[in-house]
Amino acid sequence: MAAVRNRALAAIQRELNRQALGGKEGRFAVNRTLDHLKRCNVNLPDNVNSITLNLAGKEKANHGAKRFLYENVPQLKYKNPHVQFMRTKKQSDIGELTISYADGKIEQVPTAGVTQSQIMDTLISLTTTEKVPVEEKTT
């Protein structure tokens, strides 16, 4: 009886360890990923064609842009399938976010020394995007 209980406790401990890895392993990894993607409440207008993120050559200047690329771009892609997202790494000292519109208008925003939330706020303000309120789940 004790051996069965020890095996069950070991299985539970393994599952908890997998879940502690940030959702990259375990039974519920897909559900956590979908929940993360759905958390974005920004719908870009239809006149936005593409968004290009150019990372600068210097590593320290890219921290906010890299966090934006890792955290926010997948969520934006999920919510806005009509917008093309690209990442480039040109050998320049200035990182920038380039927003291309359907009418040919292009806006460039420098990302050097800026945090990921500041980049997201700038994107929202330039595209005149309204944040959609997050639906509350009732159980």
GROMACS .gro file of C-alpha atoms in nm:
model
  139
    1MET     CA    1   0.000   0.000   0.000
    2ALA     CA    2   0.283   0.240   0.083
    3ALA     CA    3   0.454   0.170  -0.250
    4VAL     CA    4   0.140   0.271  -0.443
    5ARG     CA    5   0.108   0.589  -0.241
    6ASN     CA    6   0.477   0.675  -0.298
    7ARG     CA    7   0.438   0.624  -0.675
    8ALA     CA    8   0.130   0.845  -0.678
    9LEU     CA    9   0.309   1.117  -0.485
   10ALA     CA   10   0.606   1.092  -0.720
   11ALA     CA   11   0.375   1.130  -1.023
   12ILE     CA   12   0.211   1.435  -0.868
   13GLN     CA   13   0.552   1.587  -0.791
   14ARG     CA   14   0.667   1.531  -1.151
   15GLU     CA   15   0.354   1.701  -1.285
   16LEU     CA   16   0.401   1.998  -1.053
   17ASN     CA   17   0.763   2.029  -1.167
   18ARG     CA   18   0.654   2.029  -1.531
   19GLN     CA   19   0.396   2.300  -1.464
   20ALA     CA   20   0.660   2.509  -1.289
   21LEU     CA   21   0.854   2.530  -1.617
   22GLY     CA   22   0.622   2.804  -1.740
   23GLY     CA   23   0.383   2.592  -1.941
   24LYS     CA   24   0.642   2.459  -2.182
   25GLU     CA   25   0.586   2.103  -2.069
   26GLY     CA   26   0.307   1.910  -1.906
   27ARG     CA   27  -0.051   1.815  -1.972
   28PHE     CA   28  -0.192   2.166  -1.994
   29ALA     CA   29   0.077   2.340  -2.201
   30VAL     CA   30  -0.154   2.399  -2.501
   31ASN     CA   31  -0.430   2.541  -2.284
   32ARG     CA   32  -0.190   2.780  -2.113
   33THR     CA   33  -0.051   2.892  -2.447
   34LEU     CA   34  -0.399   2.963  -2.583
   35ASP     CA   35  -0.492   3.150  -2.266
   36HIS     CA   36  -0.178   3.363  -2.305
   37LEU     CA   37  -0.257   3.440  -2.670
   38LYS     CA   38  -0.618   3.532  -2.593
   39ARG     CA   39  -0.510   3.771  -2.316
   40CYS     CA   40  -0.430   4.042  -2.572
   41ASN     CA   41  -0.708   4.298  -2.602
   42VAL     CA   42  -0.571   4.504  -2.893
   43ASN     CA   43  -0.741   4.489  -3.231
   44LEU     CA   44  -0.546   4.678  -3.497
   45PRO     CA   45  -0.746   4.863  -3.764
   46ASP     CA   46  -0.784   4.717  -4.113
   47ASN     CA   47  -0.567   4.989  -4.270
   48VAL     CA   48  -0.252   4.850  -4.100
   49ASN     CA   49  -0.072   4.625  -4.351
   50SER     CA   50   0.248   4.527  -4.177
   51ILE     CA   51   0.460   4.587  -3.869
   52THR     CA   52   0.836   4.538  -3.887
   53LEU     CA   53   1.059   4.527  -3.582
   54ASN     CA   54   1.425   4.598  -3.657
   55LEU     CA   55   1.660   4.499  -3.376
   56ALA     CA   56   1.968   4.716  -3.331
   57GLY     CA   57   2.320   4.577  -3.340
   58LYS     CA   58   2.380   4.655  -2.974
   59GLU     CA   59   2.241   4.404  -2.727
   60LYS     CA   60   2.164   4.644  -2.441
   61ALA     CA   61   1.957   4.871  -2.663
   62ASN     CA   62   1.739   4.578  -2.769
   63HIS     CA   63   1.607   4.463  -2.433
   64GLY     CA   64   1.263   4.626  -2.458
   65ALA     CA   65   1.227   4.534  -2.826
   66LYS     CA   66   1.318   4.170  -2.759
   67ARG     CA   67   1.066   4.149  -2.473
   68PHE     CA   68   0.804   4.305  -2.705
   69LEU     CA   69   0.891   4.047  -2.971
   70TYR     CA   70   0.864   3.758  -2.724
   71GLU     CA   71   0.561   3.869  -2.521
   72ASN     CA   72   0.341   4.094  -2.734
   73VAL     CA   73   0.397   4.003  -3.100
   74PRO     CA   74   0.252   3.648  -3.072
   75GLN     CA   75  -0.057   3.789  -2.901
   76LEU     CA   76  -0.093   4.059  -3.166
   77LYS     CA   77  -0.052   3.799  -3.443
   78TYR     CA   78  -0.324   3.585  -3.288
   79LYS     CA   79  -0.572   3.874  -3.256
   80ASN     CA   80  -0.482   4.040  -3.590
   81PRO     CA   81  -0.430   3.778  -3.863
   82HIS     CA   82  -0.469   4.045  -4.136
   83VAL     CA   83  -0.144   4.218  -4.029
   84GLN     CA   84   0.193   4.086  -4.141
   85PHE     CA   85   0.460   4.091  -3.868
   86MET     CA   86   0.829   4.077  -3.955
   87ARG     CA   87   1.154   4.089  -3.760
   88THR     CA   88   1.480   4.207  -3.908
   89LYS     CA   89   1.826   4.244  -3.763
   90LYS     CA   90   2.014   4.502  -3.964
   91GLN     CA   91   2.359   4.613  -3.864
   92SER     CA   92   2.252   4.955  -3.747
   93ASP     CA   93   2.279   5.130  -3.415
   94ILE     CA   94   1.912   5.224  -3.405
   95GLY     CA   95   1.635   4.972  -3.347
   96GLU     CA   96   1.295   5.074  -3.476
   97LEU     CA   97   0.937   4.965  -3.518
   98THR     CA   98   0.798   5.038  -3.866
   99ILE     CA   99   0.422   5.048  -3.922
  100SER     CA  100   0.303   5.032  -4.284
  101TYR     CA  101  -0.051   5.137  -4.374
  102ALA     CA  102  -0.268   5.047  -4.674
  103ASP     CA  103  -0.251   5.401  -4.815
  104GLY     CA  104   0.131   5.384  -4.833
  105LYS     CA  105   0.194   5.582  -4.516
  106ILE     CA  106   0.488   5.456  -4.308
  107GLU     CA  107   0.561   5.547  -3.948
  108GLN     CA  108   0.890   5.465  -3.775
  109VAL     CA  109   0.933   5.455  -3.399
  110PRO     CA  110   1.279   5.422  -3.237
  111THR     CA  111   1.294   5.138  -2.982
  112ALA     CA  112   1.637   5.196  -2.831
  113GLY     CA  113   1.621   5.225  -2.454
  114VAL     CA  114   1.244   5.180  -2.446
  115THR     CA  115   1.051   4.920  -2.245
  116GLN     CA  116   0.812   4.670  -2.400
  117SER     CA  117   0.508   4.840  -2.247
  118GLN     CA  118   0.616   5.176  -2.390
  119ILE     CA  119   0.649   5.016  -2.735
  120MET     CA  120   0.300   4.867  -2.702
  121ASP     CA  121   0.152   5.199  -2.586
  122THR     CA  122   0.318   5.378  -2.879
  123LEU     CA  123   0.181   5.120  -3.123
  124ILE     CA  124  -0.169   5.165  -2.981
  125SER     CA  125  -0.151   5.543  -2.996
  126LEU     CA  126  -0.008   5.557  -3.352
  127THR     CA  127  -0.261   5.317  -3.500
  128THR     CA  128  -0.549   5.479  -3.308
  129THR     CA  129  -0.639   5.140  -3.175
  130GLU     CA  130  -0.890   5.102  -2.900
  131LYS     CA  131  -0.837   4.837  -2.639
  132VAL     CA  132  -1.121   4.589  -2.631
  133PRO     CA  133  -1.234   4.512  -2.276
  134VAL     CA  134  -1.147   4.163  -2.164
  135GLU     CA  135  -1.455   3.945  -2.123
  136GLU     CA  136  -1.504   3.826  -1.770
  137LYS     CA  137  -1.578   3.459  -1.724
  138THR     CA  138  -1.870   3.372  -1.502
  139THR     CA  139  -1.867   3.030  -1.346
   0.00000   0.00000   0.00000
